[in-house]
C-alpha cells in the first residue's frame, strides 16, 4: 500500500531582537518528520484508508482522523450506510477532491 500521509514541519529561526524568542522567520526548507502508511478498514458499503490515528503516529489524539474513502459509486439520495462504530456522532469535515456533488453531501 502506498504511503499516504506525510507530516511536515516548517523551520523557524530565532528572533535576533529577543534572545531565546522563537521568531516567525521561516527557513528556506521543509523537514519531513514522519511518513505514515494507512490501514484499510471495511465499513460495509465501502473501504476507508485511515492514516491517523495510528500506532505509527502517536502525536495525534484519538479524536482526530485522516481518512480517505473511495472511489465509490453511491446512488443519489440513498446516503451511506455506515455500520455502528464508536465514533458515530462526532463532528466531521469532508473534502471532496473529485466529482460534481455540490450540495449533495450531508452529514447527519
Short mmCIF file of N, CA and C in Angstrom, two decimals:
data_model
loop_
_atom_site.label_atom_id
_atom_site.label_comp_id
_atom_site.label_asym_id
_atom_site.label_seq_id
_atom_site.Cartn_x
_atom_site.Cartn_y
_atom_site.Cartn_z
N UNK A 1 0.85 -1.17 0.00
CA UNK A 1 0.00 0.00 0.00
C UNK A 1 0.89 1.24 0.00
N UNK A 2 0.52 2.26 -0.75
CA UNK A 2 1.37 3.46 -0.82
C UNK A 2 1.34 4.23 0.49
N UNK A 3 2.44 4.90 0.75
CA UNK A 3 2.46 5.80 1.89
C UNK A 3 1.62 7.01 1.51
N UNK A 4 0.75 7.44 2.39
CA UNK A 4 -0.27 8.39 2.01
C UNK A 4 -0.18 9.72 2.73
N UNK A 5 0.12 9.71 4.00
CA UNK A 5 0.14 10.97 4.75
C UNK A 5 1.56 11.28 5.20
N UNK A 6 2.02 12.45 4.90
CA UNK A 6 3.35 12.87 5.33
C UNK A 6 3.20 14.11 6.19
N UNK A 7 3.74 14.06 7.39
CA UNK A 7 3.68 15.19 8.30
C UNK A 7 4.94 16.01 8.12
N UNK A 8 4.77 17.31 7.97
CA UNK A 8 5.91 18.19 7.71
C UNK A 8 5.95 19.29 8.78
N UNK A 9 7.14 19.77 9.03
CA UNK A 9 7.31 20.88 9.97
C UNK A 9 8.17 21.94 9.30
N UNK A 10 7.69 23.17 9.30
CA UNK A 10 8.48 24.28 8.75
C UNK A 10 9.53 24.69 9.76
N UNK A 11 10.70 25.06 9.26
CA UNK A 11 11.76 25.51 10.15
C UNK A 11 11.52 26.95 10.60
N UNK A 12 11.98 27.29 11.76
CA UNK A 12 11.88 28.65 12.26
C UNK A 12 13.27 29.10 12.70
N UNK A 13 13.50 30.40 12.67
CA UNK A 13 14.76 30.95 13.17
C UNK A 13 14.47 31.73 14.44
N UNK A 14 15.46 31.88 15.26
CA UNK A 14 15.28 32.65 16.49
C UNK A 14 15.33 34.15 16.15
N UNK A 15 14.51 34.90 16.83
CA UNK A 15 14.46 36.33 16.61
C UNK A 15 15.72 36.99 17.19
N UNK A 16 16.50 37.72 16.37
CA UNK A 16 17.72 38.33 16.89
C UNK A 16 17.44 39.43 17.90
N UNK A 17 16.25 40.05 17.85
CA UNK A 17 15.96 41.15 18.76
C UNK A 17 15.60 40.67 20.17
N UNK A 18 15.15 39.44 20.30
CA UNK A 18 14.77 38.92 21.62
C UNK A 18 15.44 37.56 21.81
N UNK A 19 16.55 37.52 22.52
CA UNK A 19 17.25 36.25 22.72
C UNK A 19 16.33 35.19 23.32
N UNK A 20 16.39 34.01 22.77
CA UNK A 20 15.57 32.91 23.27
C UNK A 20 14.15 32.90 22.73
N UNK A 21 13.77 33.94 21.98
CA UNK A 21 12.42 34.01 21.43
C UNK A 21 12.37 33.30 20.09
N UNK A 22 11.38 32.45 19.91
CA UNK A 22 11.21 31.74 18.65
C UNK A 22 10.46 32.66 17.70
N UNK A 23 11.14 33.17 16.71
CA UNK A 23 10.54 34.12 15.78
C UNK A 23 9.73 33.45 14.69
N UNK A 24 9.20 34.26 13.79
CA UNK A 24 8.40 33.72 12.70
C UNK A 24 9.13 33.81 11.36
N UNK A 25 10.45 33.97 11.38
CA UNK A 25 11.22 33.99 10.15
C UNK A 25 11.45 32.56 9.68
N UNK A 26 10.77 32.17 8.65
CA UNK A 26 10.85 30.78 8.17
C UNK A 26 12.16 30.54 7.43
N UNK A 27 12.72 29.37 7.66
CA UNK A 27 13.89 28.96 6.90
C UNK A 27 13.43 28.57 5.50
N UNK A 28 14.37 28.33 4.63
CA UNK A 28 14.02 28.05 3.24
C UNK A 28 13.78 26.58 2.96
N UNK A 29 13.64 25.74 3.98
CA UNK A 29 13.43 24.32 3.75
C UNK A 29 12.28 23.78 4.60
N UNK A 30 11.80 22.63 4.22
CA UNK A 30 10.75 21.93 4.96
C UNK A 30 11.30 20.57 5.33
N UNK A 31 11.13 20.17 6.57
CA UNK A 31 11.62 18.87 7.03
C UNK A 31 10.46 17.88 7.09
N UNK A 32 10.68 16.66 6.62
CA UNK A 32 9.69 15.60 6.74
C UNK A 32 9.93 14.92 8.07
N UNK A 33 8.94 14.98 8.96
CA UNK A 33 9.09 14.37 10.27
C UNK A 33 8.77 12.89 10.26
N UNK A 34 7.71 12.51 9.53
CA UNK A 34 7.27 11.12 9.55
C UNK A 34 6.36 10.86 8.37
N UNK A 35 6.47 9.68 7.78
CA UNK A 35 5.56 9.24 6.72
C UNK A 35 4.74 8.09 7.27
N UNK A 36 3.42 8.17 7.14
CA UNK A 36 2.52 7.17 7.72
C UNK A 36 1.84 6.38 6.61
N UNK A 37 1.82 5.06 6.75
CA UNK A 37 1.13 4.18 5.81
C UNK A 37 -0.26 3.90 6.36
N UNK A 38 -1.33 4.17 5.60
CA UNK A 38 -2.69 3.98 6.12
C UNK A 38 -3.06 2.51 6.25
N UNK A 39 -4.02 2.26 7.13
CA UNK A 39 -4.59 0.93 7.34
C UNK A 39 -5.98 0.94 6.73
N UNK A 40 -6.36 -0.11 6.00
CA UNK A 40 -7.67 -0.18 5.35
C UNK A 40 -8.67 -0.85 6.29
N UNK A 41 -9.85 -0.20 6.44
CA UNK A 41 -10.94 -0.72 7.27
C UNK A 41 -12.17 -0.90 6.39
N UNK A 42 -12.86 -2.02 6.54
CA UNK A 42 -14.09 -2.29 5.80
C UNK A 42 -15.26 -1.72 6.59
N UNK A 43 -15.98 -0.77 5.99
CA UNK A 43 -17.14 -0.17 6.64
C UNK A 43 -18.44 -0.63 6.01
N UNK A 44 -18.42 -1.76 5.34
CA UNK A 44 -19.64 -2.30 4.75
C UNK A 44 -19.75 -1.96 3.29
N UNK A 45 -20.31 -0.80 2.99
CA UNK A 45 -20.55 -0.36 1.62
C UNK A 45 -19.27 0.11 0.92
N UNK A 46 -18.24 0.42 1.69
CA UNK A 46 -17.00 0.93 1.12
C UNK A 46 -15.86 0.68 2.10
N UNK A 47 -14.65 0.90 1.64
CA UNK A 47 -13.46 0.78 2.49
C UNK A 47 -12.91 2.17 2.79
N UNK A 48 -12.34 2.32 3.97
CA UNK A 48 -11.71 3.57 4.37
C UNK A 48 -10.25 3.29 4.67
N UNK A 49 -9.39 4.15 4.15
CA UNK A 49 -7.97 4.07 4.46
C UNK A 49 -7.66 5.13 5.51
N UNK A 50 -7.26 4.69 6.70
CA UNK A 50 -7.01 5.60 7.82
C UNK A 50 -5.52 5.75 8.06
N UNK A 51 -5.04 6.99 7.95
CA UNK A 51 -3.63 7.28 8.22
C UNK A 51 -3.42 7.71 9.67
N UNK A 52 -4.40 8.43 10.22
CA UNK A 52 -4.30 8.95 11.58
C UNK A 52 -5.65 8.77 12.25
N UNK A 53 -5.74 8.32 13.49
CA UNK A 53 -4.65 7.93 14.37
C UNK A 53 -4.11 6.55 14.00
N UNK A 54 -2.87 6.32 14.35
CA UNK A 54 -2.24 5.03 14.09
C UNK A 54 -1.11 4.80 15.08
N UNK A 55 -0.65 3.57 15.14
CA UNK A 55 0.48 3.25 16.02
C UNK A 55 1.74 3.96 15.56
N UNK A 56 1.82 4.28 14.25
CA UNK A 56 2.98 4.98 13.71
C UNK A 56 3.01 6.45 14.11
N UNK A 57 1.85 7.00 14.42
CA UNK A 57 1.75 8.44 14.67
C UNK A 57 0.99 8.67 15.97
N UNK A 58 1.67 8.58 17.08
CA UNK A 58 1.03 8.71 18.39
C UNK A 58 0.91 10.17 18.85
N UNK A 59 1.43 11.12 18.07
CA UNK A 59 1.36 12.52 18.50
C UNK A 59 -0.02 13.13 18.24
N UNK A 60 -0.92 12.40 17.59
CA UNK A 60 -2.26 12.88 17.30
C UNK A 60 -3.24 12.12 18.18
N UNK A 61 -4.16 12.83 18.82
CA UNK A 61 -5.11 12.21 19.74
C UNK A 61 -6.16 11.36 19.06
N UNK A 62 -6.98 10.66 19.85
CA UNK A 62 -7.95 9.70 19.32
C UNK A 62 -9.16 10.33 18.65
N UNK A 63 -9.32 11.65 18.68
CA UNK A 63 -10.49 12.27 18.08
C UNK A 63 -10.16 13.08 16.83
N UNK A 64 -8.99 12.88 16.28
CA UNK A 64 -8.61 13.49 15.00
C UNK A 64 -8.33 12.35 14.04
N UNK A 65 -9.04 12.37 12.91
CA UNK A 65 -8.90 11.30 11.93
C UNK A 65 -8.48 11.88 10.59
N UNK A 66 -7.62 11.18 9.89
CA UNK A 66 -7.31 11.49 8.50
C UNK A 66 -7.65 10.23 7.73
N UNK A 67 -8.83 10.24 7.09
CA UNK A 67 -9.36 9.08 6.38
C UNK A 67 -9.52 9.41 4.91
N UNK A 68 -9.45 8.39 4.08
CA UNK A 68 -9.74 8.52 2.66
C UNK A 68 -10.62 7.35 2.27
N UNK A 69 -11.73 7.63 1.61
CA UNK A 69 -12.53 6.53 1.10
C UNK A 69 -12.81 6.77 -0.37
N UNK A 70 -13.09 5.68 -1.08
CA UNK A 70 -13.40 5.77 -2.48
C UNK A 70 -12.23 5.29 -3.32
N UNK A 71 -12.41 5.27 -4.59
CA UNK A 71 -13.64 5.70 -5.26
C UNK A 71 -14.79 4.76 -4.95
N UNK A 72 -15.99 5.32 -4.88
CA UNK A 72 -17.19 4.53 -4.62
C UNK A 72 -18.34 5.14 -5.41
N UNK A 73 -19.24 4.30 -5.85
CA UNK A 73 -20.43 4.78 -6.56
C UNK A 73 -21.60 4.67 -5.60
N UNK A 74 -22.19 5.82 -5.27
CA UNK A 74 -23.32 5.87 -4.35
C UNK A 74 -24.52 6.41 -5.10
N UNK A 75 -25.67 5.79 -4.90
CA UNK A 75 -26.89 6.26 -5.55
C UNK A 75 -27.33 7.58 -4.95
N UNK A 76 -27.79 8.50 -5.80
CA UNK A 76 -28.25 9.81 -5.35
C UNK A 76 -29.43 9.63 -4.39
N UNK A 77 -29.35 10.29 -3.24
CA UNK A 77 -30.43 10.24 -2.26
C UNK A 77 -30.41 9.04 -1.34
N UNK A 78 -29.51 8.09 -1.57
CA UNK A 78 -29.50 6.89 -0.75
C UNK A 78 -28.68 7.04 0.53
N UNK A 79 -27.74 7.96 0.53
CA UNK A 79 -26.87 8.12 1.69
C UNK A 79 -25.89 6.98 1.81
N UNK A 80 -25.10 7.02 2.84
CA UNK A 80 -24.10 5.98 3.08
C UNK A 80 -24.52 5.18 4.30
N UNK A 81 -24.56 3.88 4.16
CA UNK A 81 -24.94 3.01 5.26
C UNK A 81 -23.68 2.60 6.01
N UNK A 82 -23.38 3.29 7.09
CA UNK A 82 -22.18 3.01 7.88
C UNK A 82 -22.60 2.21 9.11
N UNK A 83 -21.95 1.07 9.29
CA UNK A 83 -22.27 0.23 10.45
C UNK A 83 -21.97 0.98 11.74
N UNK A 84 -22.65 0.61 12.84
CA UNK A 84 -22.36 1.26 14.13
C UNK A 84 -20.89 1.12 14.51
N UNK A 85 -20.31 2.20 14.99
CA UNK A 85 -18.94 2.19 15.45
C UNK A 85 -18.78 3.30 16.50
N UNK A 86 -17.72 3.27 17.29
CA UNK A 86 -17.62 4.18 18.45
C UNK A 86 -17.49 5.66 18.12
N UNK A 87 -17.27 6.02 16.86
CA UNK A 87 -17.05 7.42 16.53
C UNK A 87 -18.27 8.07 15.89
N UNK A 88 -19.39 7.36 15.81
CA UNK A 88 -20.61 7.97 15.27
C UNK A 88 -21.02 9.10 16.21
N UNK A 89 -21.41 10.23 15.65
CA UNK A 89 -21.83 11.37 16.44
C UNK A 89 -20.77 12.46 16.57
N UNK A 90 -19.53 12.19 16.19
CA UNK A 90 -18.51 13.23 16.20
C UNK A 90 -18.71 14.15 15.00
N UNK A 91 -18.35 15.40 15.15
CA UNK A 91 -18.42 16.34 14.03
C UNK A 91 -17.41 15.94 12.97
N UNK A 92 -17.80 16.06 11.71
CA UNK A 92 -16.91 15.68 10.62
C UNK A 92 -16.73 16.83 9.64
N UNK A 93 -15.61 16.81 8.96
CA UNK A 93 -15.32 17.73 7.86
C UNK A 93 -14.95 16.87 6.67
N UNK A 94 -15.56 17.14 5.52
CA UNK A 94 -15.31 16.34 4.33
C UNK A 94 -14.75 17.22 3.23
N UNK A 95 -13.69 16.75 2.58
CA UNK A 95 -13.16 17.40 1.39
C UNK A 95 -13.48 16.50 0.21
N UNK A 96 -14.14 17.03 -0.78
CA UNK A 96 -14.44 16.28 -1.99
C UNK A 96 -13.41 16.69 -3.04
N UNK A 97 -12.56 15.75 -3.42
CA UNK A 97 -11.48 16.07 -4.35
C UNK A 97 -11.87 15.90 -5.80
N UNK A 98 -12.90 15.12 -6.09
CA UNK A 98 -13.26 14.86 -7.48
C UNK A 98 -14.76 14.62 -7.56
N UNK A 99 -15.38 15.13 -8.61
CA UNK A 99 -16.81 14.89 -8.81
C UNK A 99 -17.60 16.18 -8.78
N UNK A 100 -18.86 16.08 -9.16
CA UNK A 100 -19.75 17.23 -9.23
C UNK A 100 -20.91 17.00 -8.27
N UNK A 101 -20.68 17.25 -6.99
CA UNK A 101 -21.67 16.92 -5.98
C UNK A 101 -22.01 18.11 -5.10
N UNK A 102 -21.95 19.31 -5.63
CA UNK A 102 -22.20 20.50 -4.83
C UNK A 102 -23.56 20.40 -4.16
N UNK A 103 -23.58 20.50 -2.84
CA UNK A 103 -24.82 20.45 -2.08
C UNK A 103 -25.36 19.05 -1.86
N UNK A 104 -24.69 18.03 -2.36
CA UNK A 104 -25.21 16.67 -2.26
C UNK A 104 -24.64 15.91 -1.07
N UNK A 105 -23.61 16.43 -0.42
CA UNK A 105 -23.02 15.74 0.72
C UNK A 105 -23.59 16.35 1.99
N UNK A 106 -24.12 15.51 2.85
CA UNK A 106 -24.74 15.96 4.09
C UNK A 106 -24.39 14.99 5.20
N UNK A 107 -23.92 15.49 6.32
CA UNK A 107 -23.61 14.63 7.46
C UNK A 107 -24.77 14.70 8.43
N UNK A 108 -25.10 13.56 9.02
CA UNK A 108 -26.19 13.56 10.00
C UNK A 108 -25.65 13.55 11.39
#
